[in-house]
XYZ file of C-alpha atoms in Angstrom:
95
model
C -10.887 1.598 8.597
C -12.273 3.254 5.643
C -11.290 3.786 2.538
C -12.472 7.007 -0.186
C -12.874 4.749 -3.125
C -15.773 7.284 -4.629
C -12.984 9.930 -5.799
C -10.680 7.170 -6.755
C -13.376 5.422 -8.876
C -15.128 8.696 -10.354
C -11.496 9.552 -12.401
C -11.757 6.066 -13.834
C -15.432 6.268 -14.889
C -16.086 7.913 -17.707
C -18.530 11.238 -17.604
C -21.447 9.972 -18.549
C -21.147 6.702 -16.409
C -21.709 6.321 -12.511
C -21.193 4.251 -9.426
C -24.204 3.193 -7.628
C -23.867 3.094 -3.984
C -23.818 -0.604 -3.492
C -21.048 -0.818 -5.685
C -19.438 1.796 -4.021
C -19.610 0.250 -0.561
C -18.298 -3.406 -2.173
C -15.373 -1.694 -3.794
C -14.442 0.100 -0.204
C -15.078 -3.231 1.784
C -12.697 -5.191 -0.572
C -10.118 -2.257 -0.529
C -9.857 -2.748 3.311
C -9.902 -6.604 2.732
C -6.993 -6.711 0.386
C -4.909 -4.027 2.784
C -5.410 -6.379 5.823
C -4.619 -9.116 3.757
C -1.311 -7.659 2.593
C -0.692 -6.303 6.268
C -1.449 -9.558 7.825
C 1.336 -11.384 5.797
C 3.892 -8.817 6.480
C 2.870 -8.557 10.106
C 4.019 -12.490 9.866
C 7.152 -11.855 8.080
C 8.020 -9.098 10.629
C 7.158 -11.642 13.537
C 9.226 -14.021 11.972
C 12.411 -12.170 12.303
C 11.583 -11.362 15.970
C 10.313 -7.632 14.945
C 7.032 -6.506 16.313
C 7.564 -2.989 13.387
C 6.184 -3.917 9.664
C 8.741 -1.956 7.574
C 8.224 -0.985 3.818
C 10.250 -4.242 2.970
C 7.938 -6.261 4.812
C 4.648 -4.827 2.541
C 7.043 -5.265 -0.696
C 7.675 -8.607 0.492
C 3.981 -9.881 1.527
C 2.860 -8.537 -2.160
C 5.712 -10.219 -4.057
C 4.760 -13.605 -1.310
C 1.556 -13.196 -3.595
C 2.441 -12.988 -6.873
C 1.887 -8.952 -6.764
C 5.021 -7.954 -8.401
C 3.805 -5.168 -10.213
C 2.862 -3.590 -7.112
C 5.553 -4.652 -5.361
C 7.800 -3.127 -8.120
C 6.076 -0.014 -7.822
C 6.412 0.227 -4.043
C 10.225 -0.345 -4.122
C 10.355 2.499 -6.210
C 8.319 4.721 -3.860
C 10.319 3.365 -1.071
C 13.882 4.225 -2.541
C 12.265 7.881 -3.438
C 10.620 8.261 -0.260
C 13.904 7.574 1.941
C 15.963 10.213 -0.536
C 12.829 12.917 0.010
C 13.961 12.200 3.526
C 17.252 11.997 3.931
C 17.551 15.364 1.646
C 14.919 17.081 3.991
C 17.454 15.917 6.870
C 20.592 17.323 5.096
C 18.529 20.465 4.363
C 17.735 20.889 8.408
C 21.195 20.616 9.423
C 22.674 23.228 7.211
């Protein structure tokens, strides 16, 4: 898995500043870490309740599991917009 931190990371640093490449390649590495981390506990939740599919709820749960609730706020909220993008999109099909 890999993860395009550099663009991420070069709109937070200011103009004058850089990344060097060994920071670069920690900050990537980590990224994957923490998204295996958060996938991992909602692969558990899902197995608990007999599912083998991680939904949305079940990332929104492993970061609230935690203590991520800021993300996990902000993921609800992309959730809730994401499902009306495409249940719109559907309503737009059928007409």
């Amino acid at each position: 898995m890999s993860i395009d931190t550099s663009s991420v990371m070069k709109k937070a640093i200011p103009t004058y500043g850089t990344l060097s490449e060994d920071g670069n390649s920690l900050l990537s590495a980590q990224s994957v870490e923490f998204v295996r981390f958060i996938n991992d506990q909602a692969h558990t939740k899902a197995a608990l309740d007999n599912r083998t599919e991680v939904t949305g709820e079940d990332i929104v749960w492993a970061c609230k599991s935690f203590g991520l609730e800021c993300y996990a706020d902000s993921l609800e909220i992309f959730l809730e917009k994401y499902r009306e993008s495409l249940s719109s999109a559907k309503e737009d099909s059928s007409q």
